[in-house]
Amino acid sequence: MSPHPYLRTLLGPLAVIIACGTGVRAAAPAPITAERAIVASAHPLASEVGRSILAAGGNAVDAAVAVSFALSVVEPWSSGLGGGAFAVVHVGGESMTLDMRETAPAAATRDMFLVDGVFVPTESTSTARAAGIPGLVRGMAELHRRFGKLSFEAVVAPAVALAREGFPVSRLLHGAVAAYAGQLSPEARAIFMPGGEVPAVGQVLVQADLARTLARIAATRGEDFYVGETAAELVRAVKAAGGIWEAGDLAGYRPKERAPVQGAFAGYQVASMGPPSSGGLLLVQMLGVLERLPPCKKKICPRPEELWKGAERLHTLAEVMKRAFAARAIGLADPDAVAVDHERFVGATALERLAREVGAARRATPAGKLSRLSVKPVERMHTSHFAVVTADGDGVAVTQTINLGFGNKQVAGATGVVLNNEMDDFAAAPGAPNAFGLVGDEANAVAPGKRPLSSMTPTLVLRDGKVVGAFGSPGGSRIITTTLQVLLHVVADGMNTSEALAAPRVHHQWHPDRLMVEPLLLSPEVRAALEARGHDLAEVGLMGNAMAIWRRDDGTLEGAADPRGEGSAAGW
Ligand code: DON
């Protein structure tokens, strides 16, 4: 499996990961620490926006909404106004989640991505019909309405300024434009390839149309995007490109409040995103199984510092992961369209059965024994995770996305908005793999007004009703396993947030039946031990671009950004 071209632009950080593979504590830089709050995001300019909003008297939600809009400008290939998000929020002692996931337009049909009865992947990724109705703008406006302290204009203003005045092109933005140059629509090329060229690192990129759209959003609490000038231009442009959006789809879009998926691990409470994300159920399941393993503490709380990359731990993780992903493929989808049985994933009976199975599996369990569907993976890495945690125990974790790099590669007319290709997260046909090699059954079939199943896993960790940690990542199917491992490293392995993020990762998603590992994680002895147990090992590129925030026992907040990306933590 050769890395996607865009992944190659990420290989710079390999030095840190490789160093960490051989001695994580020595190699990772110290986390950022702060007394009042930490913001961690995938772009330093966005983290700085969050810090400045806190310094101006904003709360965690004001900062999160401001970071979200800023990321829409400085990471245009990754997430934005044309996409969706999930937020897990804990403010004033109460937890909630907001589902701002894209929704299939009213004219969507079950077989819309089949040609002569066969699924054609480009249909659900690279056409105007690949775009679901975006939820980010109304979702962020709703979060702000519920919890924000500052004015909406004030939290959107930094993003307007970044779009209007421009910002220096980063290494990853340069790499993303270079990787997708040949696929971008004329409107997208006009913005992201000024003068017809891939912009150099450091060159200032202005997004004038996006600045005007953001200014209208700021002035209307987001409504212009759904019922105003922006809405009209979005519908016009999508239809002109062959899409099926109607004015009513945008006008009728609503973010939905949902209860968090709750779990327990090592004495902490975990609050994560439930359906239509699979992330929370799988994460809470995997943590619950690990906690129940006999003898659990020895496997998941290794005391010898490096046991986390030993064969026993990696074998156990692979067995836990593949069972979670086998379950994901059946009956998991938008809970407003199908009844999702949470007990099957995270009920005590299910967790105990899985723990017995994993505990008894001395060899790798073949994927075919766990379920019936089969898939083939494709490497991709976009989407953005960020979080804000304050000293008073409030926290917001958000993962936002337009799905693949530059979404469907189209900018909608004069809006400056990059359109998502989230429709690819539906199961175009039962068992047909999406861009991440994920399969689903009829439950996740396309239907009008339905939200596609996601893997995004924004997660808060709480103790005594206060947020002590925030975790999450992009990475498609690897989001869930990346979030699991970073959380385990901090909570169970005693690493600080930088060490936890730098540690090399593994991933198993049931199909393909392969334990994917980052370069140089495995010593020859560990590799041999895993192969002797029947694991098919595949060394892949880098996985995820995670963020981690943690409150130490002495109350100090610390945070860090994944060395695989270019993000940062900012303290206040
Ligand atoms: O919602 C999901 O699970 C995907 N659309 C996320 C896409 C993603 O993480 C892309 N990055 N690799």
Coordinates of C-alpha atoms in Angstrom, one line a residue, residues 111-512:
D111 CA -28.8 4.0 -5.8
M112 CA -27.6 7.4 -6.8
F113 CA -23.9 6.4 -6.9
L114 CA -24.5 3.2 -8.9
V115 CA -24.0 3.1 -12.7
D116 CA -25.6 0.1 -14.3
G117 CA -26.1 -1.4 -10.8
V118 CA -22.4 -1.1 -9.9
F119 CA -20.9 1.4 -7.4
V120 CA -18.5 3.8 -9.1
P121 CA -16.4 5.5 -6.3
T122 CA -15.8 8.7 -8.2
E123 CA -19.6 9.3 -8.3
S124 CA -19.7 9.8 -4.5
T125 CA -16.4 11.6 -4.2
S126 CA -15.8 13.8 -7.3
T127 CA -19.2 15.1 -8.5
A128 CA -21.5 17.9 -7.3
R129 CA -23.9 15.1 -6.2
A130 CA -21.2 14.0 -3.7
A131 CA -21.9 17.0 -1.5
G132 CA -24.3 16.8 1.4
I133 CA -26.2 19.8 2.8
P134 CA -23.6 21.5 5.0
G135 CA -24.2 21.8 8.8
L136 CA -21.2 23.6 10.1
V137 CA -22.5 27.1 10.0
R138 CA -25.9 26.6 11.6
G139 CA -24.2 24.2 14.1
M140 CA -21.6 26.7 15.2
A141 CA -24.3 29.5 15.4
E142 CA -26.4 27.2 17.6
L143 CA -23.5 26.3 19.9
H144 CA -22.8 30.0 20.2
R145 CA -26.5 30.9 20.8
R146 CA -26.7 28.3 23.6
F147 CA -23.4 28.9 25.4
G148 CA -21.5 31.9 24.0
K149 CA -20.7 35.0 26.0
L150 CA -19.2 37.3 23.3
S151 CA -21.2 38.5 20.3
F152 CA -21.3 36.2 17.2
E153 CA -19.7 38.9 15.1
A154 CA -16.8 39.0 17.6
V155 CA -16.1 35.3 17.3
V156 CA -16.4 35.2 13.5
A157 CA -14.3 38.4 13.0
P158 CA -10.9 36.7 13.2
A159 CA -11.8 34.4 10.4
V160 CA -13.1 37.2 8.2
A161 CA -9.8 39.0 8.7
L162 CA -7.8 35.9 7.9
A163 CA -9.7 35.4 4.6
R164 CA -9.7 39.1 3.7
E165 CA -6.1 40.0 4.5
G166 CA -4.7 36.6 3.8
F167 CA -2.3 34.4 5.7
P168 CA 1.0 32.6 4.8
V169 CA 0.5 29.3 3.0
S170 CA 1.6 26.5 5.2
R171 CA 3.6 23.3 4.3
L172 CA 0.4 21.2 4.4
L173 CA -1.7 23.7 2.4
H174 CA 1.0 23.8 -0.3
G175 CA 1.1 20.0 -0.3
A176 CA -2.6 19.7 -0.6
V177 CA -2.9 22.1 -3.5
A178 CA 0.0 20.4 -5.2
A179 CA -1.6 17.0 -4.7
Y180 CA -5.0 18.0 -6.0
A181 CA -4.1 20.7 -8.6
G182 CA -5.3 18.6 -11.5
Q183 CA -8.7 17.9 -10.0
L184 CA -9.7 21.3 -8.7
S185 CA -12.7 23.1 -10.3
P186 CA -12.0 26.3 -12.2
E187 CA -13.4 28.3 -9.2
A188 CA -11.2 26.4 -6.8
R189 CA -8.1 26.9 -9.0
A190 CA -8.8 30.6 -9.2
I191 CA -8.6 30.8 -5.4
F192 CA -6.0 28.3 -4.4
M193 CA -3.7 28.6 -7.5
P194 CA -3.4 32.3 -7.9
G195 CA -1.8 33.0 -11.3
G196 CA -2.3 29.3 -12.2
E197 CA 0.5 28.2 -9.9
V198 CA 0.6 26.1 -6.7
P199 CA 1.3 28.8 -4.1
A200 CA 4.7 28.6 -2.4
V201 CA 5.1 28.0 1.3
G202 CA 4.9 31.5 2.9
Q203 CA 3.1 33.1 0.1
V204 CA 0.1 35.1 1.3
L205 CA -3.2 33.6 0.2
V206 CA -6.3 35.9 0.2
Q207 CA -9.8 34.4 -0.1
A208 CA -11.9 37.5 -1.0
D209 CA -15.1 35.6 -1.8
L210 CA -14.9 33.6 1.4
A211 CA -14.3 36.8 3.4
R212 CA -17.5 38.3 2.0
T213 CA -19.4 35.1 2.8
L214 CA -18.1 35.0 6.3
A215 CA -19.0 38.7 6.8
R216 CA -22.6 37.9 5.8
I217 CA -22.6 34.9 8.1
A218 CA -21.3 37.1 11.0
A219 CA -24.0 39.7 10.3
T220 CA -26.9 37.2 10.2
R221 CA -25.9 34.7 12.9
G222 CA -25.2 32.2 10.0
E223 CA -28.7 32.5 8.4
D224 CA -27.4 34.0 5.2
F225 CA -25.8 30.6 4.4
Y226 CA -29.1 28.9 4.6
V227 CA -31.8 31.4 3.5
G228 CA -29.9 34.4 2.1
E229 CA -27.6 35.5 -0.7
T230 CA -25.1 32.8 0.1
A231 CA -27.8 30.1 0.0
A232 CA -29.0 31.3 -3.4
E233 CA -25.5 31.2 -4.8
L234 CA -24.8 27.8 -3.3
V235 CA -27.9 26.2 -4.8
R236 CA -27.3 27.9 -8.2
A237 CA -23.7 26.7 -8.4
V238 CA -24.3 23.2 -7.2
K239 CA -27.1 22.8 -9.8
A240 CA -25.0 24.3 -12.5
A241 CA -22.3 21.6 -11.7
G242 CA -24.9 18.8 -12.0
G243 CA -25.9 18.6 -8.3
I244 CA -29.3 18.1 -6.7
W245 CA -29.5 20.7 -4.0
E246 CA -32.7 22.8 -3.7
A247 CA -33.3 26.0 -1.6
G248 CA -35.5 23.9 0.7
D249 CA -32.6 21.6 1.6
L250 CA -30.6 24.5 3.0
A251 CA -33.5 26.3 4.6
G252 CA -34.6 23.1 6.3
Y253 CA -31.2 22.0 7.6
R254 CA -31.1 21.8 11.5
P255 CA -28.2 20.9 13.8
K256 CA -29.3 18.3 16.3
E257 CA -28.5 18.0 20.0
R258 CA -27.8 14.5 21.1
A259 CA -26.8 12.8 24.3
P260 CA -23.1 11.9 24.5
V261 CA -22.1 8.3 24.5
Q262 CA -20.7 7.8 28.0
G263 CA -18.2 5.3 29.2
A264 CA -15.8 4.7 32.1
F265 CA -12.1 4.0 32.0
A266 CA -9.5 3.9 34.7
G267 CA -11.6 5.9 37.1
Y268 CA -12.5 8.6 34.5
Q269 CA -15.7 9.3 32.7
V270 CA -15.6 9.5 28.9
A271 CA -18.0 11.5 26.9
S272 CA -17.9 11.1 23.1
M273 CA -19.9 11.4 19.9
G274 CA -22.8 9.0 19.3
P275 CA -24.5 8.2 16.0
P276 CA -24.5 9.3 13.3
S277 CA -20.9 9.0 14.3
S278 CA -19.6 5.5 15.0
G279 CA -16.7 7.1 16.9
G280 CA -18.1 7.3 20.4
L281 CA -19.6 3.8 20.5
L282 CA -16.5 2.2 19.2
L283 CA -14.1 4.2 21.4
V284 CA -16.2 3.5 24.5
Q285 CA -16.5 -0.2 23.5
M286 CA -12.7 -0.6 23.1
L287 CA -12.0 1.2 26.4
G288 CA -14.6 -1.0 28.1
V289 CA -13.1 -4.2 26.7
L290 CA -9.6 -3.2 27.6
E291 CA -10.7 -2.4 31.2
R292 CA -12.3 -5.8 31.6
L293 CA -9.4 -7.8 30.3
P294 CA -7.9 -10.4 32.6
P295 CA -5.5 -9.3 33.9
C296 CA -6.6 -5.9 32.6
K297 CA -4.2 -3.7 34.5
K298 CA -1.1 -5.5 33.3
K299 CA -2.1 -5.2 29.6
I300 CA -3.4 -1.6 29.5
C301 CA -1.4 0.0 32.3
P302 CA 2.1 -1.2 31.5
R303 CA 4.5 -0.1 34.2
P304 CA 7.8 -0.8 32.4
E305 CA 7.8 2.3 30.3
E306 CA 8.0 0.8 26.9
L307 CA 5.6 -2.0 27.2
W308 CA 3.0 0.0 25.2
K309 CA 4.8 -1.2 22.0
G310 CA 5.3 -4.7 23.1
A311 CA 3.7 -7.7 21.3
E312 CA 1.2 -8.5 24.0
R313 CA -0.3 -5.0 24.0
L314 CA -0.3 -4.6 20.2
H315 CA -1.9 -8.1 19.8
T316 CA -4.6 -7.1 22.3
L317 CA -5.3 -3.8 20.6
A318 CA -5.6 -5.5 17.2
E319 CA -8.1 -8.0 18.6
V320 CA -10.1 -5.2 20.3
M321 CA -10.1 -3.0 17.2
K322 CA -11.1 -5.6 14.7
R323 CA -14.1 -6.6 16.7
A324 CA -15.2 -3.0 17.1
F325 CA -15.0 -2.4 13.3
A326 CA -16.8 -5.6 12.5
A327 CA -19.7 -4.4 14.6
R328 CA -19.6 -1.0 13.0
A329 CA -20.4 -2.5 9.6
I330 CA -23.8 -3.8 10.7
G331 CA -26.8 -1.7 11.7
L332 CA -24.9 1.5 12.6
A333 CA -26.2 4.7 10.9
D334 CA -28.1 7.9 11.4
P335 CA -30.2 7.2 14.5
D336 CA -33.1 9.3 13.1
A337 CA -33.4 6.9 10.1
V338 CA -32.6 3.5 11.8
A339 CA -32.8 2.3 15.4
V340 CA -29.3 1.9 16.7
D341 CA -28.9 -0.6 19.5
H342 CA -26.3 1.0 21.8
E343 CA -26.3 -2.0 24.1
R344 CA -24.9 -4.2 21.3
F345 CA -21.8 -1.9 21.3
V346 CA -21.4 -0.7 24.8
G347 CA -23.7 -2.7 27.1
A348 CA -22.1 -4.6 30.0
T349 CA -23.1 -7.9 28.4
A350 CA -21.5 -7.1 25.1
L351 CA -18.3 -5.7 26.8
E352 CA -17.9 -8.8 28.9
R353 CA -18.4 -11.2 26.0
L354 CA -15.9 -9.2 23.9
A355 CA -13.4 -9.2 26.8
R356 CA -13.7 -13.0 27.2
E357 CA -13.2 -13.4 23.4
V358 CA -10.2 -11.1 23.3
G359 CA -8.7 -12.6 26.5
A360 CA -9.0 -16.1 25.0
A361 CA -7.5 -15.1 21.6
R362 CA -3.9 -16.1 21.8
R363 CA -3.6 -15.9 18.0
A364 CA -4.9 -13.3 15.6
T365 CA -8.6 -14.0 14.9
P366 CA -9.2 -14.1 11.2
A367 CA -11.6 -11.2 10.1
G368 CA -13.8 -13.7 8.3
K369 CA -14.7 -15.3 11.7
L370 CA -16.0 -12.0 13.0
S371 CA -18.4 -11.0 10.2
R372 CA -19.1 -11.4 6.5
L373 CA -18.4 -8.2 4.5
S374 CA -15.1 -7.5 2.8
V375 CA -13.3 -4.3 1.8
K376 CA -10.2 -2.7 0.2
P377 CA -8.6 0.4 1.8
V378 CA -7.5 3.7 0.3
E379 CA -5.1 6.0 2.1
R380 CA -6.3 9.6 2.8
M381 CA -5.8 12.2 5.5
H382 CA -7.8 15.4 5.9
T383 CA -10.4 16.8 8.4
S384 CA -9.6 18.8 11.5
H385 CA -9.8 18.2 15.2
F386 CA -9.5 20.9 17.9
A387 CA -10.4 21.4 21.5
V388 CA -10.5 24.0 24.3
V389 CA -10.3 23.1 28.0
T390 CA -10.5 25.7 30.7
A391 CA -9.4 25.6 34.3
D392 CA -13.0 25.7 35.6
G393 CA -13.6 22.3 34.1
D394 CA -15.4 23.3 30.9
G395 CA -14.3 21.8 27.6
V396 CA -15.3 21.6 23.9
A397 CA -14.0 19.0 21.5
V398 CA -14.8 19.4 17.8
T399 CA -14.0 17.4 14.7
Q400 CA -15.0 19.1 11.5
T401 CA -14.6 18.0 7.9
I402 CA -15.4 18.3 4.2
N403 CA -14.4 14.6 4.0
L404 CA -11.6 14.1 1.5
G405 CA -8.9 16.7 0.5
F406 CA -10.7 19.7 -0.9
G407 CA -14.0 17.8 -0.6
N408 CA -15.5 17.2 -4.0
K409 CA -12.8 19.7 -5.4
Q410 CA -15.4 22.3 -6.2
V411 CA -15.9 25.8 -4.9
A412 CA -19.5 26.9 -5.2
G413 CA -19.7 29.9 -7.5
A414 CA -18.9 33.2 -5.9
T415 CA -19.2 31.9 -2.3
G416 CA -15.5 30.9 -1.9
V417 CA -16.9 27.8 -0.1
V418 CA -15.3 24.4 -0.8
L419 CA -18.0 21.7 -1.1
N420 CA -17.8 18.5 0.8
N421 CA -18.0 15.0 -0.5
E422 CA -19.5 13.5 2.6
M423 CA -22.1 11.5 0.6
D424 CA -19.2 9.0 0.2
D425 CA -19.6 8.1 3.9
F426 CA -22.9 6.4 3.1
A427 CA -22.7 2.8 2.0
A428 CA -23.4 3.3 -1.7
A429 CA -24.3 -0.4 -1.8
P430 CA -24.2 -3.0 1.0
G431 CA -20.6 -4.1 1.3
A432 CA -19.2 -1.6 -1.2
P433 CA -16.2 0.1 0.5
N434 CA -16.0 3.9 0.7
A435 CA -12.8 5.9 0.4
F436 CA -11.6 4.6 3.8
G437 CA -12.3 1.0 2.9
L438 CA -15.3 1.1 5.3
V439 CA -18.3 -0.9 4.5
G440 CA -21.9 -0.8 5.8
D441 CA -25.1 -2.5 5.3
E442 CA -28.6 -1.3 4.4
A443 CA -28.8 0.7 7.6
N444 CA -26.3 3.2 6.1
A445 CA -27.8 3.4 2.6
V446 CA -28.4 6.8 1.1
A447 CA -31.9 8.3 1.8
P448 CA -33.3 11.8 1.6
G449 CA -32.6 13.9 4.7
K450 CA -30.4 11.2 6.2
R451 CA -26.9 11.8 7.7
P452 CA -24.0 9.5 6.6
L453 CA -22.2 7.4 9.2
S454 CA -19.0 9.0 10.4
S455 CA -15.9 8.0 12.3
M456 CA -15.3 11.3 13.9
T457 CA -14.6 10.9 17.6
P458 CA -14.3 14.2 19.5
T459 CA -14.0 13.1 23.1
L460 CA -13.9 14.6 26.6
V461 CA -12.5 12.9 29.6
L462 CA -14.0 13.9 33.0
R463 CA -13.4 13.4 36.6
D464 CA -15.9 14.6 39.3
G465 CA -18.0 16.4 36.7
K466 CA -15.1 18.5 35.4
V467 CA -13.3 18.1 32.1
V468 CA -9.7 16.9 32.6
G469 CA -8.9 15.8 29.0
A470 CA -9.8 16.3 25.4
F471 CA -8.8 14.0 22.5
G472 CA -9.6 13.5 18.8
S473 CA -8.1 13.3 15.3
P474 CA -8.8 13.3 11.6
G475 CA -7.9 10.2 9.6
G476 CA -11.1 8.5 8.3
S477 CA -11.4 5.1 9.9
R478 CA -8.1 5.7 11.8
I479 CA -9.8 8.5 13.7
I480 CA -11.2 6.1 16.2
T481 CA -8.1 4.0 16.8
T482 CA -5.9 7.1 16.9
T483 CA -8.1 8.7 19.5
L484 CA -8.1 5.4 21.5
Q485 CA -4.3 5.1 21.5
V486 CA -3.5 8.8 22.4
L487 CA -6.1 8.6 25.2
L488 CA -4.6 5.3 26.4
H489 CA -1.1 6.7 26.4
V490 CA -2.1 9.6 28.6
V491 CA -4.6 7.9 30.9
A492 CA -3.1 4.4 31.2
D493 CA 0.5 4.8 30.2
G494 CA 1.3 8.0 32.1
M495 CA 2.8 9.8 29.1
N496 CA 2.4 13.5 28.8
T497 CA 0.4 14.9 25.9
S498 CA 3.4 15.4 23.6
E499 CA 4.7 11.9 24.2
A500 CA 1.3 10.4 23.7
L501 CA 0.9 12.2 20.4
A502 CA 4.3 11.3 19.1
A503 CA 4.1 7.6 19.9
P504 CA 3.8 5.5 16.7
R505 CA 0.3 4.1 16.1
V506 CA -1.3 0.9 14.9
H507 CA -4.7 0.4 13.2
H508 CA -6.9 -2.6 12.5
Q509 CA -10.4 -2.1 10.9
W510 CA -11.4 -5.7 10.6
H511 CA -11.2 -5.5 6.8
P512 CA -8.7 -5.5 5.3

